[in-house]
């Protein structure tokens, strides 16, 4: 018996009074798979990242078609169920960690709020779990670090905190939207290794969105390529990598 994929996407998307920004996007992700989504700036990568957990609606956009996740049609689930899925089963890592973190709240407060959104256990248990994640990601877990504000972190540290918050509840799918774009090469390599470890140790499937073909080749199992809102190729890294650079060149 063949099981269904963890995520199956078959969508188009548009904004009111504008032409479609996505047309005929189709891909799937199996449990534990890392799918790379690549394309030039403006090709629709981030729109897909927002459409899957239905955050695109908060920006006035609308996805049409089907987004099936763990046997459920996300475009049809009620808001209460959607809030339970977001953060617990599907998490999102954005490209700008300093924008993702609240500048006015200390790190402990922000991580605690993520814990309490989906767990009834006391924060003491959550903090122990988060401290373990911090250590795995090369972050300090002492009280001084917990008391820091985002502005007191390096960009690399902030991105690690954002990733730790994203995987705090062991989601089965992590959507990472250009997670290394704001980082220097050394920090980028470390973040890639963190995602590889999350996939290997926790079994998390990852939708890795990037314009960096080298990082996609190192991390991902399969690749979907976008060009001007359309999907122009889809397959294994081994089959596609040599031709990726030529798939979306200007005519």
mmCIF file of C-alpha atoms in Angstrom:
data_model
loop_
_atom_site.group_PDB
_atom_site.id
_atom_site.type_symbol
_atom_site.label_atom_id
_atom_site.label_comp_id
_atom_site.label_asym_id
_atom_site.label_seq_id
_atom_site.Cartn_x
_atom_site.Cartn_y
_atom_site.Cartn_z
ATOM 1 C CA UNK A 1 0.000 0.000 0.000
ATOM 2 C CA UNK A 2 1.369 3.387 -1.045
ATOM 3 C CA UNK A 3 0.954 6.081 1.601
ATOM 4 C CA UNK A 4 0.070 9.675 0.821
ATOM 5 C CA UNK A 5 2.825 12.291 0.903
ATOM 6 C CA UNK A 6 3.100 14.517 3.962
ATOM 7 C CA UNK A 7 2.390 17.583 1.814
ATOM 8 C CA UNK A 8 0.837 17.764 -1.646
ATOM 9 C CA UNK A 9 0.542 21.197 -3.269
ATOM 10 C CA UNK A 10 -1.472 21.954 -6.412
ATOM 11 C CA UNK A 11 -2.237 25.668 -6.414
ATOM 12 C CA UNK A 12 -2.464 28.976 -8.194
ATOM 13 C CA UNK A 13 -2.586 32.275 -6.314
ATOM 14 C CA UNK A 14 -3.543 35.892 -6.876
ATOM 15 C CA UNK A 15 -4.043 39.214 -5.157
ATOM 16 C CA UNK A 16 -7.262 41.253 -5.581
ATOM 17 C CA UNK A 17 -7.425 43.233 -8.833
ATOM 18 C CA UNK A 18 -4.086 41.814 -9.943
ATOM 19 C CA UNK A 19 -3.040 39.042 -12.274
ATOM 20 C CA UNK A 20 -2.118 35.663 -10.858
ATOM 21 C CA UNK A 21 1.216 35.544 -9.064
ATOM 22 C CA UNK A 22 1.344 31.728 -9.118
ATOM 23 C CA UNK A 23 0.004 29.443 -11.824
ATOM 24 C CA UNK A 24 -0.111 25.651 -11.731
ATOM 25 C CA UNK A 25 2.352 24.963 -8.889
ATOM 26 C CA UNK A 26 2.500 21.228 -8.186
ATOM 27 C CA UNK A 27 4.867 19.363 -5.890
ATOM 28 C CA UNK A 28 4.807 16.994 -2.932
ATOM 29 C CA UNK A 29 7.009 16.305 0.079
ATOM 30 C CA UNK A 30 7.337 12.917 1.728
ATOM 31 C CA UNK A 31 7.931 12.557 5.487
ATOM 32 C CA UNK A 32 11.573 13.316 6.183
ATOM 33 C CA UNK A 33 12.223 14.725 2.700
ATOM 34 C CA UNK A 34 14.014 18.029 2.011
ATOM 35 C CA UNK A 35 12.627 19.792 -1.051
ATOM 36 C CA UNK A 36 14.443 22.799 -2.460
ATOM 37 C CA UNK A 37 12.364 25.557 -4.037
ATOM 38 C CA UNK A 38 14.512 27.768 -6.253
ATOM 39 C CA UNK A 39 14.009 30.658 -8.637
ATOM 40 C CA UNK A 40 14.956 34.244 -9.290
ATOM 41 C CA UNK A 41 13.692 37.084 -7.094
ATOM 42 C CA UNK A 42 10.012 37.695 -7.801
ATOM 43 C CA UNK A 43 9.388 34.174 -9.078
ATOM 44 C CA UNK A 44 6.855 33.410 -6.328
ATOM 45 C CA UNK A 45 8.906 31.424 -3.823
ATOM 46 C CA UNK A 46 7.854 33.405 -0.754
ATOM 47 C CA UNK A 47 4.238 33.426 -1.917
ATOM 48 C CA UNK A 48 4.268 29.627 -1.766
ATOM 49 C CA UNK A 49 5.834 29.736 1.708
ATOM 50 C CA UNK A 50 2.968 31.912 2.939
ATOM 51 C CA UNK A 51 0.250 30.050 1.040
ATOM 52 C CA UNK A 52 0.903 26.645 2.611
ATOM 53 C CA UNK A 53 0.064 27.687 6.227
ATOM 54 C CA UNK A 54 -2.543 30.106 4.801
ATOM 55 C CA UNK A 55 -0.697 33.221 5.898
ATOM 56 C CA UNK A 56 -1.032 34.619 2.380
ATOM 57 C CA UNK A 57 -4.618 35.538 3.262
ATOM 58 C CA UNK A 58 -3.328 37.939 5.914
ATOM 59 C CA UNK A 59 -1.626 39.889 3.121
ATOM 60 C CA UNK A 60 -4.739 40.014 0.982
ATOM 61 C CA UNK A 61 -3.745 37.130 -1.275
ATOM 62 C CA UNK A 62 -5.742 34.037 -2.120
ATOM 63 C CA UNK A 63 -4.605 30.524 -3.029
ATOM 64 C CA UNK A 64 -6.820 28.284 -5.152
ATOM 65 C CA UNK A 65 -6.603 24.558 -5.703
ATOM 66 C CA UNK A 66 -5.424 22.101 -3.063
ATOM 67 C CA UNK A 67 -2.906 22.006 -0.216
ATOM 68 C CA UNK A 68 -3.122 18.618 1.465
ATOM 69 C CA UNK A 69 -1.099 18.156 4.642
ATOM 70 C CA UNK A 70 -1.106 14.950 6.713
ATOM 71 C CA UNK A 71 -4.409 13.901 5.143
ATOM 72 C CA UNK A 72 -6.164 17.269 5.614
ATOM 73 C CA UNK A 73 -7.100 19.876 3.060
ATOM 74 C CA UNK A 74 -5.610 23.048 4.509
ATOM 75 C CA UNK A 75 -7.632 25.327 2.247
ATOM 76 C CA UNK A 76 -10.790 23.943 3.867
ATOM 77 C CA UNK A 77 -9.877 23.671 7.560
ATOM 78 C CA UNK A 78 -11.509 26.011 10.048
ATOM 79 C CA UNK A 79 -9.498 28.848 11.679
ATOM 80 C CA UNK A 80 -9.326 27.114 15.064
ATOM 81 C CA UNK A 81 -7.814 23.971 13.553
ATOM 82 C CA UNK A 82 -5.481 26.074 11.420
ATOM 83 C CA UNK A 83 -4.130 27.844 14.505
ATOM 84 C CA UNK A 84 -3.414 24.455 16.061
ATOM 85 C CA UNK A 85 -1.529 23.299 12.974
ATOM 86 C CA UNK A 86 0.602 26.425 12.635
ATOM 87 C CA UNK A 87 3.642 26.259 14.863
ATOM 88 C CA UNK A 88 2.893 22.760 16.116
ATOM 89 C CA UNK A 89 2.780 20.733 12.885
ATOM 90 C CA UNK A 90 3.971 23.280 10.328
ATOM 91 C CA UNK A 91 6.477 25.973 11.206
ATOM 92 C CA UNK A 92 7.915 28.856 9.205
ATOM 93 C CA UNK A 93 11.434 30.297 9.346
ATOM 94 C CA UNK A 94 11.634 33.697 7.655
ATOM 95 C CA UNK A 95 14.639 35.208 5.910
ATOM 96 C CA UNK A 96 15.008 38.172 8.269
ATOM 97 C CA UNK A 97 15.461 36.959 11.860
ATOM 98 C CA UNK A 98 15.515 40.477 13.260
ATOM 99 C CA UNK A 99 12.072 41.085 11.768
ATOM 100 C CA UNK A 100 10.782 37.727 12.990
ATOM 101 C CA UNK A 101 11.706 38.508 16.615
ATOM 102 C CA UNK A 102 9.881 41.122 18.666
ATOM 103 C CA UNK A 103 12.499 43.813 19.403
ATOM 104 C CA UNK A 104 10.841 44.777 22.698
ATOM 105 C CA UNK A 105 10.724 41.308 24.274
ATOM 106 C CA UNK A 106 13.548 39.331 25.825
ATOM 107 C CA UNK A 107 14.455 35.987 24.288
ATOM 108 C CA UNK A 108 12.993 33.956 27.149
ATOM 109 C CA UNK A 109 9.638 35.735 26.883
ATOM 110 C CA UNK A 110 9.415 35.064 23.150
ATOM 111 C CA UNK A 111 10.320 31.384 23.411
ATOM 112 C CA UNK A 112 7.958 30.964 26.376
ATOM 113 C CA UNK A 113 5.047 32.367 24.369
ATOM 114 C CA UNK A 114 5.735 29.897 21.558
ATOM 115 C CA UNK A 115 5.776 27.048 24.102
ATOM 116 C CA UNK A 116 2.527 28.084 25.764
ATOM 117 C CA UNK A 117 0.734 28.459 22.450
ATOM 118 C CA UNK A 118 0.610 24.670 22.060
ATOM 119 C CA UNK A 119 1.606 23.013 25.329
ATOM 120 C CA UNK A 120 -0.008 22.758 28.747
ATOM 121 C CA UNK A 121 3.171 21.682 30.529
ATOM 122 C CA UNK A 122 4.842 24.324 32.710
ATOM 123 C CA UNK A 123 7.460 26.596 31.202
ATOM 124 C CA UNK A 124 10.115 24.923 33.348
ATOM 125 C CA UNK A 125 9.806 21.854 31.117
ATOM 126 C CA UNK A 126 9.677 24.027 28.016
ATOM 127 C CA UNK A 127 12.777 25.963 29.015
ATOM 128 C CA UNK A 128 14.730 22.754 29.578
ATOM 129 C CA UNK A 129 13.672 21.556 26.115
ATOM 130 C CA UNK A 130 14.515 24.916 24.532
ATOM 131 C CA UNK A 131 17.889 25.026 26.308
ATOM 132 C CA UNK A 132 18.720 21.651 24.787
ATOM 133 C CA UNK A 133 17.790 22.995 21.348
ATOM 134 C CA UNK A 134 19.927 26.080 21.935
ATOM 135 C CA UNK A 135 22.911 23.896 22.791
ATOM 136 C CA UNK A 136 22.383 21.762 19.673
ATOM 137 C CA UNK A 137 22.441 24.951 17.599
ATOM 138 C CA UNK A 138 25.565 26.372 19.172
ATOM 139 C CA UNK A 139 23.761 28.980 21.262
ATOM 140 C CA UNK A 140 24.419 29.832 24.923
ATOM 141 C CA UNK A 141 21.668 28.689 27.271
ATOM 142 C CA UNK A 142 22.705 30.567 30.400
ATOM 143 C CA UNK A 143 20.475 33.107 32.108
ATOM 144 C CA UNK A 144 22.364 36.048 30.629
ATOM 145 C CA UNK A 145 21.478 34.899 27.113
ATOM 146 C CA UNK A 146 17.837 34.266 28.009
ATOM 147 C CA UNK A 147 17.573 37.850 29.278
ATOM 148 C CA UNK A 148 18.933 39.430 26.104
ATOM 149 C CA UNK A 149 16.889 41.480 23.669
ATOM 150 C CA UNK A 150 17.129 40.677 19.939
ATOM 151 C CA UNK A 151 19.314 43.731 19.287
ATOM 152 C CA UNK A 152 21.920 42.220 21.619
ATOM 153 C CA UNK A 153 22.312 39.173 19.346
ATOM 154 C CA UNK A 154 24.307 38.763 16.178
ATOM 155 C CA UNK A 155 22.253 38.059 13.049
ATOM 156 C CA UNK A 156 23.491 34.468 13.100
ATOM 157 C CA UNK A 157 22.441 34.015 16.730
ATOM 158 C CA UNK A 158 19.045 35.554 16.005
ATOM 159 C CA UNK A 159 18.484 33.128 13.134
ATOM 160 C CA UNK A 160 19.356 30.196 15.380
ATOM 161 C CA UNK A 161 16.846 31.430 17.975
ATOM 162 C CA UNK A 162 14.177 31.697 15.269
ATOM 163 C CA UNK A 163 14.914 28.148 14.114
ATOM 164 C CA UNK A 164 14.804 26.862 17.706
ATOM 165 C CA UNK A 165 11.398 28.508 18.160
ATOM 166 C CA UNK A 166 10.215 26.989 14.878
ATOM 167 C CA UNK A 167 11.115 23.431 15.913
ATOM 168 C CA UNK A 168 10.225 23.736 19.605
ATOM 169 C CA UNK A 169 7.161 21.497 19.118
ATOM 170 C CA UNK A 170 8.883 19.072 16.729
ATOM 171 C CA UNK A 171 6.780 19.952 13.661
ATOM 172 C CA UNK A 172 6.646 17.430 10.847
ATOM 173 C CA UNK A 173 7.187 20.189 8.255
ATOM 174 C CA UNK A 174 9.516 23.201 8.465
ATOM 175 C CA UNK A 175 9.234 25.887 5.781
ATOM 176 C CA UNK A 176 12.507 27.820 5.574
ATOM 177 C CA UNK A 177 12.220 30.927 3.388
ATOM 178 C CA UNK A 178 15.708 32.142 2.391
ATOM 179 C CA UNK A 179 17.049 31.409 5.900
ATOM 180 C CA UNK A 180 20.668 32.189 5.012
ATOM 181 C CA UNK A 181 20.224 35.280 2.842
ATOM 182 C CA UNK A 182 21.150 37.711 5.652
ATOM 183 C CA UNK A 183 24.149 35.711 6.847
ATOM 184 C CA UNK A 184 27.858 35.609 6.040
ATOM 185 C CA UNK A 185 29.203 32.438 4.352
ATOM 186 C CA UNK A 186 30.440 30.887 7.592
ATOM 187 C CA UNK A 187 27.116 31.405 9.390
ATOM 188 C CA UNK A 188 25.231 30.196 6.306
ATOM 189 C CA UNK A 189 27.162 26.930 6.340
ATOM 190 C CA UNK A 190 26.380 26.461 10.031
ATOM 191 C CA UNK A 191 22.658 27.070 9.444
ATOM 192 C CA UNK A 192 22.646 24.496 6.638
ATOM 193 C CA UNK A 193 24.186 21.981 9.024
ATOM 194 C CA UNK A 194 21.478 22.773 11.602
ATOM 195 C CA UNK A 195 18.764 22.004 9.057
ATOM 196 C CA UNK A 196 20.542 18.813 8.055
ATOM 197 C CA UNK A 197 20.682 17.761 11.717
ATOM 198 C CA UNK A 198 17.008 18.583 12.273
ATOM 199 C CA UNK A 199 16.124 16.409 9.322
ATOM 200 C CA UNK A 200 18.377 13.569 10.409
ATOM 201 C CA UNK A 201 17.689 13.577 14.159
ATOM 202 C CA UNK A 202 14.050 14.689 14.350
ATOM 203 C CA UNK A 203 12.820 13.420 10.984
ATOM 204 C CA UNK A 204 11.454 16.838 10.038
ATOM 205 C CA UNK A 205 10.537 17.359 6.402
ATOM 206 C CA UNK A 206 11.819 20.695 5.110
ATOM 207 C CA UNK A 207 10.732 23.001 2.319
ATOM 208 C CA UNK A 208 13.971 24.902 1.763
ATOM 209 C CA UNK A 209 13.488 28.073 -0.282
ATOM 210 C CA UNK A 210 16.594 29.675 -1.711
ATOM 211 C CA UNK A 211 18.213 31.270 -4.730
ATOM 212 C CA UNK A 212 21.545 29.736 -3.687
ATOM 213 C CA UNK A 213 21.939 26.673 -5.911
ATOM 214 C CA UNK A 214 25.012 25.437 -4.066
ATOM 215 C CA UNK A 215 23.179 25.242 -0.730
ATOM 216 C CA UNK A 216 20.224 23.500 -2.382
ATOM 217 C CA UNK A 217 22.532 20.902 -3.916
ATOM 218 C CA UNK A 218 24.201 20.233 -0.543
ATOM 219 C CA UNK A 219 21.010 20.003 1.525
ATOM 220 C CA UNK A 220 18.058 18.881 -0.571
ATOM 221 C CA UNK A 221 16.807 15.591 -1.969
ATOM 222 C CA UNK A 222 14.509 17.059 -4.615
ATOM 223 C CA UNK A 223 14.114 20.439 -6.302
ATOM 224 C CA UNK A 224 11.234 22.453 -7.779
ATOM 225 C CA UNK A 225 12.191 25.377 -10.016
ATOM 226 C CA UNK A 226 10.056 28.505 -10.438
ATOM 227 C CA UNK A 227 10.167 31.154 -13.141
ATOM 228 C CA UNK A 228 7.778 34.127 -13.180
ATOM 229 C CA UNK A 229 5.179 32.370 -11.030
ATOM 230 C CA UNK A 230 5.251 29.090 -12.919
ATOM 231 C CA UNK A 231 6.929 25.798 -12.124
ATOM 232 C CA UNK A 232 9.359 24.943 -14.885
ATOM 233 C CA UNK A 233 10.952 21.755 -13.556
ATOM 234 C CA UNK A 234 10.780 19.308 -10.671
ATOM 235 C CA UNK A 235 12.904 16.293 -9.829
ATOM 236 C CA UNK A 236 15.801 14.881 -7.851
ATOM 237 C CA UNK A 237 18.879 16.941 -7.141
ATOM 238 C CA UNK A 238 21.008 14.365 -8.926
ATOM 239 C CA UNK A 239 18.995 14.670 -12.144
ATOM 240 C CA UNK A 240 18.537 18.408 -12.131
ATOM 241 C CA UNK A 241 21.487 20.131 -10.547
ATOM 242 C CA UNK A 242 23.691 20.442 -13.614
ATOM 243 C CA UNK A 243 20.925 22.193 -15.526
ATOM 244 C CA UNK A 244 19.465 24.400 -12.802
ATOM 245 C CA UNK A 245 21.395 27.488 -13.818
ATOM 246 C CA UNK A 246 19.901 27.394 -17.328
ATOM 247 C CA UNK A 247 16.242 26.787 -16.459
ATOM 248 C CA UNK A 248 15.153 30.376 -15.940
ATOM 249 C CA UNK A 249 17.379 32.617 -17.972
ATOM 250 C CA UNK A 250 15.980 35.709 -19.712
ATOM 251 C CA UNK A 251 15.038 35.073 -23.319
#
